[in-house]
XYZ file of C-alpha atoms in Angstrom:
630
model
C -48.488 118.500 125.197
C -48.127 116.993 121.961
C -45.025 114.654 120.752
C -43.958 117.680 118.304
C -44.447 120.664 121.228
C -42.234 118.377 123.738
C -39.576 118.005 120.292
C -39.626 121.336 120.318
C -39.196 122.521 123.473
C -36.448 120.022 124.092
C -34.672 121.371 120.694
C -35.516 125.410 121.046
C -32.228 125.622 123.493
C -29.827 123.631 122.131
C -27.058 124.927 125.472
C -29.567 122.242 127.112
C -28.231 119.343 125.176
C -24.486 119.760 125.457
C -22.095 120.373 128.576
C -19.933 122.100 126.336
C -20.407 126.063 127.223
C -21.210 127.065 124.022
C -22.861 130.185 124.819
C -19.518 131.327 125.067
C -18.854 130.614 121.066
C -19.458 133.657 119.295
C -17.307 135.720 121.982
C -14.253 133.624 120.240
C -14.057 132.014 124.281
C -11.673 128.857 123.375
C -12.559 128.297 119.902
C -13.014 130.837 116.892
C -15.653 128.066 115.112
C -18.667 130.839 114.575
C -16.539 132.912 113.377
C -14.807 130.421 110.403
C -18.435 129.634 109.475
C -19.167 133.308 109.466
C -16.083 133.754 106.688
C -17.397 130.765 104.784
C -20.989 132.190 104.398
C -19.644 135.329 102.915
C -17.135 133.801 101.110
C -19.478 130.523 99.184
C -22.417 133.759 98.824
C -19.870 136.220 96.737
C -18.544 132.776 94.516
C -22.219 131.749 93.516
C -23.141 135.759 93.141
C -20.378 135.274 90.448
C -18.081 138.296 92.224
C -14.740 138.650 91.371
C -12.643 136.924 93.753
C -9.275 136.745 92.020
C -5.964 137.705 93.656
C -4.625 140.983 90.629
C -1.748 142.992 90.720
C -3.720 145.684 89.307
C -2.470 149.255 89.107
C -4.989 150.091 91.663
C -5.459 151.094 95.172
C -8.292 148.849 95.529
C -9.900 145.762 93.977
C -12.737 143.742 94.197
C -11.458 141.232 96.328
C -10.606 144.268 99.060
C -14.211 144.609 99.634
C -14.664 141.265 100.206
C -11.614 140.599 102.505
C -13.049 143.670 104.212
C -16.424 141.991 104.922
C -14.771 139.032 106.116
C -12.552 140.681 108.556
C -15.498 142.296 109.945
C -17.623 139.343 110.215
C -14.800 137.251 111.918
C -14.086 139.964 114.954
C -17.783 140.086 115.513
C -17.350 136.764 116.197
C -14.940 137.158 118.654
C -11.371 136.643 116.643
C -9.005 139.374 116.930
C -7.383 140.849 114.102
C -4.730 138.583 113.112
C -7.225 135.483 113.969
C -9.740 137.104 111.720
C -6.830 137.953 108.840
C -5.702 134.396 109.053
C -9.305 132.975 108.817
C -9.992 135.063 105.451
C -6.393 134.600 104.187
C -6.864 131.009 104.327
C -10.578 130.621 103.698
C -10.158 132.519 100.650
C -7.525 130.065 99.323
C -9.149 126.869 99.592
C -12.198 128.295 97.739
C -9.940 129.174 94.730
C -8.544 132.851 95.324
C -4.568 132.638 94.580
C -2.135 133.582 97.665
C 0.072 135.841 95.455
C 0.316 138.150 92.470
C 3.491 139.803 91.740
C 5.312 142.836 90.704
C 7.070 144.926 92.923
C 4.837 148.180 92.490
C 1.289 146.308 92.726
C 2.767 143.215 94.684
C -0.372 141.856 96.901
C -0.584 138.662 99.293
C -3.557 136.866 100.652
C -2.196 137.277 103.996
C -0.741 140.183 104.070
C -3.832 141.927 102.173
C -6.023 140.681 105.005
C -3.776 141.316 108.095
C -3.947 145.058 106.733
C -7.547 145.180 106.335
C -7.323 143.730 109.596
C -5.722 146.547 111.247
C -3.274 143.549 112.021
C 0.679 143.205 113.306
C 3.002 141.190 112.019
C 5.074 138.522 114.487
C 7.315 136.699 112.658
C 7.119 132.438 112.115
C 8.939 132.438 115.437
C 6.449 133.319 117.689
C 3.497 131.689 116.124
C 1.797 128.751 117.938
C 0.958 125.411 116.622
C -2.101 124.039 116.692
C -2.920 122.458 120.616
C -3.208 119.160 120.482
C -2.959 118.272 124.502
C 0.631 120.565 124.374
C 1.766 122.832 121.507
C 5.099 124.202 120.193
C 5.607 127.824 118.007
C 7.378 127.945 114.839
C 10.548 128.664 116.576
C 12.329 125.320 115.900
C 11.505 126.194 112.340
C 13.646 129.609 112.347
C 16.234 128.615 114.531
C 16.744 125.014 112.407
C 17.203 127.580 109.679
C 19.287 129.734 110.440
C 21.766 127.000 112.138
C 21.537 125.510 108.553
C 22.117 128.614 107.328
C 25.238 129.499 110.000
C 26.622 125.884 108.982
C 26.822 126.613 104.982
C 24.410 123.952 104.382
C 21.669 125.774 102.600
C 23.576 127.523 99.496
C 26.893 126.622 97.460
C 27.444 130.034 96.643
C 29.425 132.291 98.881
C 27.902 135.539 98.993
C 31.361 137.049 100.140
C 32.814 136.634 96.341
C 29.967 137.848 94.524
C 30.918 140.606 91.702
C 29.615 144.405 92.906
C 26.134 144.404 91.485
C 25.186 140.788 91.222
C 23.538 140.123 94.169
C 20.593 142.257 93.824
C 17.851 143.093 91.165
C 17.477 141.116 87.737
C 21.281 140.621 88.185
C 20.348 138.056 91.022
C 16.040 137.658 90.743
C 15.662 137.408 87.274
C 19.201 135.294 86.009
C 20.897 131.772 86.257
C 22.299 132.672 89.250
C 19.222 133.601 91.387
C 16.625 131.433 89.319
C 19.031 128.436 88.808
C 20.979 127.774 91.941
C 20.464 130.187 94.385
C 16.617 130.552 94.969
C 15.891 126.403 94.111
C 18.534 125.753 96.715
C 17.490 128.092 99.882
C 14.018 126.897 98.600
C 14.783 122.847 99.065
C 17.300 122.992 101.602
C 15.832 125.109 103.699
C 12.527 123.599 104.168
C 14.120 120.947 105.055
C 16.388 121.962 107.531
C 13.075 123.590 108.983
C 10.612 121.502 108.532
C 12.881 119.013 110.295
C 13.404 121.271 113.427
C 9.823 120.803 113.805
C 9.630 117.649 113.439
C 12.293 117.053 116.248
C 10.780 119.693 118.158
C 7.257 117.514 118.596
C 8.830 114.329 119.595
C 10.955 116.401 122.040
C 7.912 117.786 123.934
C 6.446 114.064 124.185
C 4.193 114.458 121.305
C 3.923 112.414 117.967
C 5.751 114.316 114.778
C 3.132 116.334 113.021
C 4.582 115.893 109.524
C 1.542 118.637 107.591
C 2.199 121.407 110.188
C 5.877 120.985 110.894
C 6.460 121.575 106.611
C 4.079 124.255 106.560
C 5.741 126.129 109.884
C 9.314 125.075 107.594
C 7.667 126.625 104.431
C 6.745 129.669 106.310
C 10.262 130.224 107.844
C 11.917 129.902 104.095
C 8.961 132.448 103.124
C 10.697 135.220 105.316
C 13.696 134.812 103.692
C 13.589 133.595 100.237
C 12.147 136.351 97.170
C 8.402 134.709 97.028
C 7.574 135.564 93.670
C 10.781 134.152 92.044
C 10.877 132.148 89.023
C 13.153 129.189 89.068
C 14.426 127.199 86.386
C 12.730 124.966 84.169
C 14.194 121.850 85.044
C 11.439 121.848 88.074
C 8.845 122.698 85.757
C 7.206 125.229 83.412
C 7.610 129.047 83.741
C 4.766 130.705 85.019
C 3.702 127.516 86.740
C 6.528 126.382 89.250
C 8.384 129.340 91.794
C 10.222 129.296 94.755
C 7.230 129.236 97.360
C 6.512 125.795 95.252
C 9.757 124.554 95.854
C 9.657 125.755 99.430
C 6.305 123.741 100.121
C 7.974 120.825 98.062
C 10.984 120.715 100.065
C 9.034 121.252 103.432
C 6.754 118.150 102.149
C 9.607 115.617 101.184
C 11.193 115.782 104.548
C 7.727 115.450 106.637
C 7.076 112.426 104.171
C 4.210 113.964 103.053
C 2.052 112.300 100.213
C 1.993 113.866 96.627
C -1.509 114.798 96.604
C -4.386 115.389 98.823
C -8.729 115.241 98.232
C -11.332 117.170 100.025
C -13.597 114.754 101.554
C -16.595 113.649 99.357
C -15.636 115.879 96.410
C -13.717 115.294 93.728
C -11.224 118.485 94.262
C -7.599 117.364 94.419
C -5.090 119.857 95.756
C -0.920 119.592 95.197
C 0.862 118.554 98.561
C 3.590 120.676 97.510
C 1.523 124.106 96.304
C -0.709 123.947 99.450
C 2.302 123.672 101.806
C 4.566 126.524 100.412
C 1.462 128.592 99.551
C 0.029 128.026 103.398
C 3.407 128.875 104.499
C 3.281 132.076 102.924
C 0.318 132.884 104.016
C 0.865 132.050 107.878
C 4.120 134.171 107.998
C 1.885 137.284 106.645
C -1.483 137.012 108.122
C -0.042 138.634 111.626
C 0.119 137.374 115.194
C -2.479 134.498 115.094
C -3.016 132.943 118.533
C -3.726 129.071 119.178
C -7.842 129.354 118.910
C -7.306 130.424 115.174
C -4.507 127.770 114.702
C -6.697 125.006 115.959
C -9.167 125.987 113.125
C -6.849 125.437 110.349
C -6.110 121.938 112.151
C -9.337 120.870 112.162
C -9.958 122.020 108.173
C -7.069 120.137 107.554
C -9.089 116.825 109.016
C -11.661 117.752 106.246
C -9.002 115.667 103.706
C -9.895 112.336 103.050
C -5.947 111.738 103.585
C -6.204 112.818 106.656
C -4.796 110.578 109.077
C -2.275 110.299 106.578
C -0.301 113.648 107.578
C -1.233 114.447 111.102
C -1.724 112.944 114.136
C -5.126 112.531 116.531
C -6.849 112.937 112.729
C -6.800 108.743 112.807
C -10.529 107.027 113.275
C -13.683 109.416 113.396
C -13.773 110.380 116.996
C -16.191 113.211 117.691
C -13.876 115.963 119.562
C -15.623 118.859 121.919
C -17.571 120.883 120.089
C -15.274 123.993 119.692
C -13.820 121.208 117.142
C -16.941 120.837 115.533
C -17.641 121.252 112.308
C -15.166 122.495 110.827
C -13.740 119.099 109.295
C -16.440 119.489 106.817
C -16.497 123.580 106.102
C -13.862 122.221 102.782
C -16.248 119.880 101.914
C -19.726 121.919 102.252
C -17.773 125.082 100.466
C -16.468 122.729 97.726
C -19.992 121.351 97.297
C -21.815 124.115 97.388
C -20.029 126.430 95.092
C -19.879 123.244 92.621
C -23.319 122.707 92.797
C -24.548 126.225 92.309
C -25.554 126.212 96.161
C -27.773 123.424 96.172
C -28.073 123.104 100.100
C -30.106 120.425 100.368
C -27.542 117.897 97.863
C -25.140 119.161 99.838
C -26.668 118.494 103.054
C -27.604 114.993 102.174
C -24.118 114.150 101.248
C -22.600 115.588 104.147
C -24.826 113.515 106.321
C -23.961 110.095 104.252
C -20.222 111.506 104.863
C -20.459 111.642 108.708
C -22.190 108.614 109.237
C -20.031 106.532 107.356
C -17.220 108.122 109.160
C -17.610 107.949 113.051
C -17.119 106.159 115.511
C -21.119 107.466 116.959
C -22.800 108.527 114.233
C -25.705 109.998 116.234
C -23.704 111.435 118.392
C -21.645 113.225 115.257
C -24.977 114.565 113.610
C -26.181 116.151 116.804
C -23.124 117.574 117.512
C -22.900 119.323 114.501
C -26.264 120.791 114.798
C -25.899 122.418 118.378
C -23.020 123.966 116.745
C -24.757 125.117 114.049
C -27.616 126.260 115.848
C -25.611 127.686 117.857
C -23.776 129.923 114.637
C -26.763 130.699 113.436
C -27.737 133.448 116.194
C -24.693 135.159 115.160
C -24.258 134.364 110.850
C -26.666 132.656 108.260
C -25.665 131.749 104.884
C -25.480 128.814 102.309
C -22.867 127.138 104.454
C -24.738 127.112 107.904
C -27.857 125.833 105.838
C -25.971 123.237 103.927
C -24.480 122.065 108.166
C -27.988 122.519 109.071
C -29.665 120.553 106.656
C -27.030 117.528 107.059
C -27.979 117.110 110.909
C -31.298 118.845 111.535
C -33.376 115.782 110.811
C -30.824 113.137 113.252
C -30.982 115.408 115.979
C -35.170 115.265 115.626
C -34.918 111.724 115.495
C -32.530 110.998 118.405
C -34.605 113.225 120.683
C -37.782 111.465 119.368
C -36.691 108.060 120.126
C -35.568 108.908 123.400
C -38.738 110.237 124.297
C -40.848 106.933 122.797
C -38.376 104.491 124.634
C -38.278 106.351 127.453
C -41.768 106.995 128.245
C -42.624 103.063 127.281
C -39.557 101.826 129.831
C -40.819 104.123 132.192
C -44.724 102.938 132.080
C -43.115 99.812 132.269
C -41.936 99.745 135.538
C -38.462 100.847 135.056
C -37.177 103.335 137.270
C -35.572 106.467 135.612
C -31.731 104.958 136.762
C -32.704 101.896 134.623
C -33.690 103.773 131.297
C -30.309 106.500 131.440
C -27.719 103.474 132.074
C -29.649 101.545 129.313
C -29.096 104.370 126.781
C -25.417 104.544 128.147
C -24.918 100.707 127.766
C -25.958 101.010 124.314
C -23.777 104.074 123.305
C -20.618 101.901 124.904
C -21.630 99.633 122.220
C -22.235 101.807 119.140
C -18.164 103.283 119.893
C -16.878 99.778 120.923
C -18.031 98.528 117.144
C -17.058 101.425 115.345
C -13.953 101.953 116.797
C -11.679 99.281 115.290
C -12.442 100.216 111.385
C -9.379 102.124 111.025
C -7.249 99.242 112.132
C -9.097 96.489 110.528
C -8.401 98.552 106.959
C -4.629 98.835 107.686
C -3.480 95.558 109.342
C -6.656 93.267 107.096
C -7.053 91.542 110.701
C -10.329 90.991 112.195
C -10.126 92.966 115.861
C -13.189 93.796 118.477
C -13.071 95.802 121.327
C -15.215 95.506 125.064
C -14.681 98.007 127.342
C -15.247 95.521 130.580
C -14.977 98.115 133.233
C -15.818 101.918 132.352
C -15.199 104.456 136.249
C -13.785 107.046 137.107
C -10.545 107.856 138.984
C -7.767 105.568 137.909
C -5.496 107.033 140.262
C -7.511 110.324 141.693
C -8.927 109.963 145.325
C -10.803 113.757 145.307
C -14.695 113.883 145.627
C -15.314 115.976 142.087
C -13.481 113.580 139.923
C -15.652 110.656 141.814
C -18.380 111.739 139.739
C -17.630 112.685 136.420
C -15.125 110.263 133.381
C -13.844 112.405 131.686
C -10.822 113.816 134.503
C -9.411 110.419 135.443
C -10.552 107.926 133.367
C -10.407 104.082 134.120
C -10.922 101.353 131.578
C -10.076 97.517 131.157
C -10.584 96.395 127.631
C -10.671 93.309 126.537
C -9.048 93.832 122.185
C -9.626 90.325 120.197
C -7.184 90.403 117.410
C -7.167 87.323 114.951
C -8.767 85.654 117.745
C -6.452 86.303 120.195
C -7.013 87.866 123.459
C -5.892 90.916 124.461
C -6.499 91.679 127.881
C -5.550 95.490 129.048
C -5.886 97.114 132.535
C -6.419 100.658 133.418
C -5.520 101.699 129.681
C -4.823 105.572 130.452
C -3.495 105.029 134.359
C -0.850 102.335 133.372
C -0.617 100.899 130.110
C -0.460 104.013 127.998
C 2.296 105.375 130.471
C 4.030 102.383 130.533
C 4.483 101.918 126.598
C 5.301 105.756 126.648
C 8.038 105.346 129.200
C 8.528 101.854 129.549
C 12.780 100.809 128.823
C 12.723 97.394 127.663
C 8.826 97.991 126.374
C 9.768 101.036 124.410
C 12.932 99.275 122.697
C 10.604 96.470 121.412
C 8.668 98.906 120.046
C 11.079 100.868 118.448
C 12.309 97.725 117.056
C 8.840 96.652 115.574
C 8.294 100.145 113.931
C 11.093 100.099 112.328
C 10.747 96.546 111.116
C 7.289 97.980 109.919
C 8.146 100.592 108.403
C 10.713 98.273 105.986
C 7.872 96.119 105.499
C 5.740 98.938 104.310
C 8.559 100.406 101.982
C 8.579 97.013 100.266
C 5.028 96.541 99.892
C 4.298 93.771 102.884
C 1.738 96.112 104.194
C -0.682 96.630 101.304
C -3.011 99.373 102.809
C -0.467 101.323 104.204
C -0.032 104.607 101.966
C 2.934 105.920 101.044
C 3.479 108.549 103.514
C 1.866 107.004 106.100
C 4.984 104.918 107.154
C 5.619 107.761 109.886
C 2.535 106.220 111.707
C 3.651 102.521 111.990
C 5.716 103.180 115.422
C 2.657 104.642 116.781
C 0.159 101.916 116.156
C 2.260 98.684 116.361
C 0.534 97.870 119.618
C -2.918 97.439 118.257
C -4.428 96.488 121.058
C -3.660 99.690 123.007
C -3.845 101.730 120.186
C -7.606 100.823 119.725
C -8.614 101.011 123.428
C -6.946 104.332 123.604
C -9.009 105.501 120.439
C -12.447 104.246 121.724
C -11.822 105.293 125.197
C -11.301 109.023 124.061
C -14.599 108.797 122.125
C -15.872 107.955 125.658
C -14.258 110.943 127.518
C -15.859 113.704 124.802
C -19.407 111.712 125.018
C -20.835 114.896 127.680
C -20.747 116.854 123.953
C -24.492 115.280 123.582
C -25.876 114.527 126.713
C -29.220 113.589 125.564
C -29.174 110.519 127.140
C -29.473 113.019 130.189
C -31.674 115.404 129.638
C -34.477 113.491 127.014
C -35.120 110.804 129.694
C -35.468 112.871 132.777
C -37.390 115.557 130.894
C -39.952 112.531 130.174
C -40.315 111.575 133.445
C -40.827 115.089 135.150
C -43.517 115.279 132.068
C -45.161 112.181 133.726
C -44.983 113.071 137.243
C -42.322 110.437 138.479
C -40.001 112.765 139.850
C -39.768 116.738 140.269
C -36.828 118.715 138.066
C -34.181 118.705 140.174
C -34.386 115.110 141.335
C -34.847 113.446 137.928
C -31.889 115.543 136.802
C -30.205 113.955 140.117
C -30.830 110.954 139.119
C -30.051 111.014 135.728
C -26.395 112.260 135.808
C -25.777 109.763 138.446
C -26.912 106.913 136.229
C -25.453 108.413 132.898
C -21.864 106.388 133.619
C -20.878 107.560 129.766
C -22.315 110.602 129.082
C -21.929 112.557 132.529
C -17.776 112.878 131.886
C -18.012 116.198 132.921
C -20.265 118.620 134.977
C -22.915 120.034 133.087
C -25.735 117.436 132.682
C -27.188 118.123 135.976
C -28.128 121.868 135.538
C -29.178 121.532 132.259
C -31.400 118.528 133.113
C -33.459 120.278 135.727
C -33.365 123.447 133.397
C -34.756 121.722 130.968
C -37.358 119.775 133.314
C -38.826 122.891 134.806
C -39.525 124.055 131.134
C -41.683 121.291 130.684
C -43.560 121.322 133.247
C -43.944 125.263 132.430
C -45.384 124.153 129.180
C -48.041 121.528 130.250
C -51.372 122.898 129.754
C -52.581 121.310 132.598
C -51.346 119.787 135.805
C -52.527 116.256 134.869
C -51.250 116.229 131.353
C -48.283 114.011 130.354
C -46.733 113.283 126.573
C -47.774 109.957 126.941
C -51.325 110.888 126.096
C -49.524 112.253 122.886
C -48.524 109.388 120.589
């Protein structure tokens, strides 16, 4: 079998090359990724066919745009999203490729969200019962409302008293179209509220042990004020020019002053700049009226929302370029591709090269990133094809040709060496340990200017676990020591997840120093002693004053995901069933047992025989080994 056959026939399956079960994918099974690429193919094809996408309050029963938010629907719940999921997907797809969220008058009034929950055949919830994004645990937008409406029970959102209003002026142009409405009344439930909101949220994350989530606890407060406040209101001029600034504006703005949200955000490796305070109110809007949307959809808009360069300035677990499971993957870069692609007249191949350059500047395993991406991709691409899935394509197609070929060259020369097929796997493993422990402390080096490494000097599972299936795989129980050199000095940290991240979590006297230091930090930044820290970004310095841990955590979790590309499985055991060394089942034996990195959870075993007893299916004769091949 030639080099190129035994490329192939490691590459034709990519479910071989991941633990991840992504055969379950385009049922919607845990993530709703095929079916967000799916929207984006239709979506990027009808912008460079030149269709009419824009959002009219046309005396008609139908537009353009309906056919196209029909499509979309469609496409999504073939890929497994249910109707709200598949409203929300097109709602919000839609508006970061330029199609406005509103248009209104109150005869031909349309939304985005509403327009494709209906298509949908969707129900609506309410904010209240909508989940978060999960990130480990997850809250719904409850806080949100009920913040609200204790502002509202309080008389803390309005100085007007409804009670003395005159008969007639509290309804119609008398109230939506006057000083009183436009001035006061709509500005005020519009800034105040969002806050009050936004700021339930934000107490609501820290209460449930997680870090604040300042982009989706003002776009949950955005999309509370949007059940309540007239959306389509004008406001007065001192917040800017009619026909540009209205009270779902001032709703995001409010919602974005009190997460401490920066003014402005980019899409990664474009030059498209969006309004902090427009995307906020006008997301808002179009979460409250998309329907029911359940956590798989809501981890999609998360993950677009890592697609910013600014990032890990509004949202937590967004810090560093750790590659997450692959129901994660790729949509930080679906902005970025549909940007690209509809500014460069669909140029896939510009589009895939820069996406490429984009990843592997930003990762903590490069390799690991690219290959990821094109399982996934390969993956879609059963189910949806389009400029989108060629532009993801293109950008990893040719790293995940050249990370299987090298395996297969070093491992067939280590083998014919001598080395036994143990040797080879933990050699691979040793080396992706490396790759992570270098790139992991780039994010930290930018913000603090210090000079910091990281060793991982003992990598096993079961910290604290005694059972025989968490023995054998990382990823349930980790254990690490690091060793984290900052300015020189040593930083020595047992059993990072087992007992140092509980004990700064928990710790008394530990957690009051650090409380202390954050907020000494956080003065420092405000006064400009912290030059790389952004404004907006002060919300982070509690988190990350212990640098030390704060690193080892980071790498460590690049660790636990590494079963997402188990290649360091599969590529060398596949090469040594090819030369006769072993039989399919025992290479793959061996293998996982030697993979102390990769194997962090079950998987690799299966899918290394699997893929060993196609080989040997594919020899053309008994005797013949890729290593006649060059």
């Amino acid at each position: 079998m030639t080099k190129d056959k035994f490329i192939d026939a490691i590459l034709s399956d990519v479910s071989l090359l991941t633990c991840d079960r992504i055969n379950a994918l385009p049922g919607g099974h845990g993530s709703l990724t095929i079916a967000y690429l799916s929207v984006a193919n239709l979506i990027v094809e009808a912008r460079l066919a030149g269709k009419n996408m824009a959002l009219e309050n046309a005396n008609a029963v139908s537009t353009d745009l309906d056919g196209l938010i029909q499509g979309c629907v469609a496409a999504a719940k073939e890929a497994g999203a249910v109707p709200s999921n598949a409203a929300l997907i097109t709602a919000v797809l839609l508006y970061f490729s330029g199609t406005a969220p509103r248009a209104g008058v109150p005869a031909a009034n349309r939304k985005l969200g509403a327009m494709a929950r209906m298509h949908a055949g969707a129900e609506r919830c309410g904010t209240v019962a909508i989940p978060t994004p999960k990130m480990g645990n997850k809250i719904s937008g409850f806080p949100a409302v009920a913040a609200l409406y204790r502002a509202i029970d309080k008389r803390r959102i309005t100085d007007v008293d409804g009670r003395f209003l005159p008969l007639g002026g509290a309804c119609g142009t008398s109230m939506g179209h006057s000083a009183l409405g436009e001035d006061w009344i709509i500005p005020q439930i519009a800034l105040n509220g969002a806050a009050a909101a936004t700021r339930g949220m934000l107490r609501a994350y820290v209460g449930l042990g997680a870090p604040e989530n300042p982009i989706f606890s003002a776009i949950f407060g955005a999309a509370a004020v949007a059940e309540i406040i007239h959306p389509d209101a004008a406001v007065s001029e001192d917040y800017g020019k009619y026909g540009e600034v209205d009270s779902i504006y001032l709703t995001g703005l409010g919602a974005a002053r009190e997460a401490g949200l920066i003014p402005e955000l980019t899409i990664r490796g474009t030059d498209r700049k969006l309004d902090m305070a427009r995307m906020v109110g006008d997301l808002g809007l179009i979460l409250k009226d998309a329907g029911a949307p359940t956590v798989v959809a809501m981890n999609g808009i998360y993950d677009l929302l890592s697609g910013f360069e600014e990032s890990g300035y509004i949202m937590p677990n967004a810090i560093g370029a750790i590659n997450p499971p692959l129901s994660h993957t790729p949509l930080s870069f679906l902005l970025t591709a549909m940007t690209l692609l509809i500014q460069s007249g669909g140029d896939v191949k510009e589009v895939g090269e820069r996406i490429t350059r984009l990843r592997v500047a930003d990762s903590h395993d490069p390799e690991t990133a690219l290959v990821a991406m094109y399982i996934v991709v390969r993956k879609a691409l059963e189910s949806t094809s389009g400029p989108v899935t060629d532009a993801l394509l293109a950008a990893s197609e040719a790293a995940a040709i050249q990370a299987v070929a090298g395996r297969i060259k070093r491992s067939g020369e280590r083998l014919e060496a001598g080395e036994d097929l143990a040797q080879v796997v933990k050699g691979f493993d040793d080396e992706r340990k490396s790759i992570v422990e270098k790139n992991a402390t780039a994010f930290f080096k930018h913000i603090t200017g210090k000079d910091i490494t990281i060793e991982f000097t003992a990598v096993r599972p079961q910290a604290r676990r005694t059972d025989p299936f968490t023995r054998k795989y990382l990823g349930f129980d980790a254990y690490f020591d690091a060793d984290v050199v900052v300015d020189g000095k040593l930083h020595r940290i047992e059993d990072v997840y087992g007992t140092a991240l509980p004990r700064a979590a928990r710790g008394g006297i530990f957690r009051l120093k650090q409380r202390i230091k954050g907020w000494m930090a956080i003065q420092m930044a405000k006064r400009g002693r912290l030059p790389n820290v952004m404004a907006g970004q002060e919300w982070l310095l509690p988190q990350m004053l212990d640098i030390p841990l704060s690193v080892a955590c980071l790498a460590g979790q690049e660790l636990t995901y590494a079963s997402i590309n188990i290649l360091n499985i599969v590529v060398p055991a596949a090469v040594a069933v090819d030369m006769k060394l072993y039989k399919p089942d025992e290479a793959a034996r061996i293998a996982e047992r030697a993979a102390y990195i990769t194997a962090t959870i079950p998987g690799g075993l299966m899918r290394a025989r699997r893929l060993g007893e196609k080989i040997l299916g594919l020899a053309t004769s008994p005797e013949e080994t890729i290593m006649e091949h060059p």
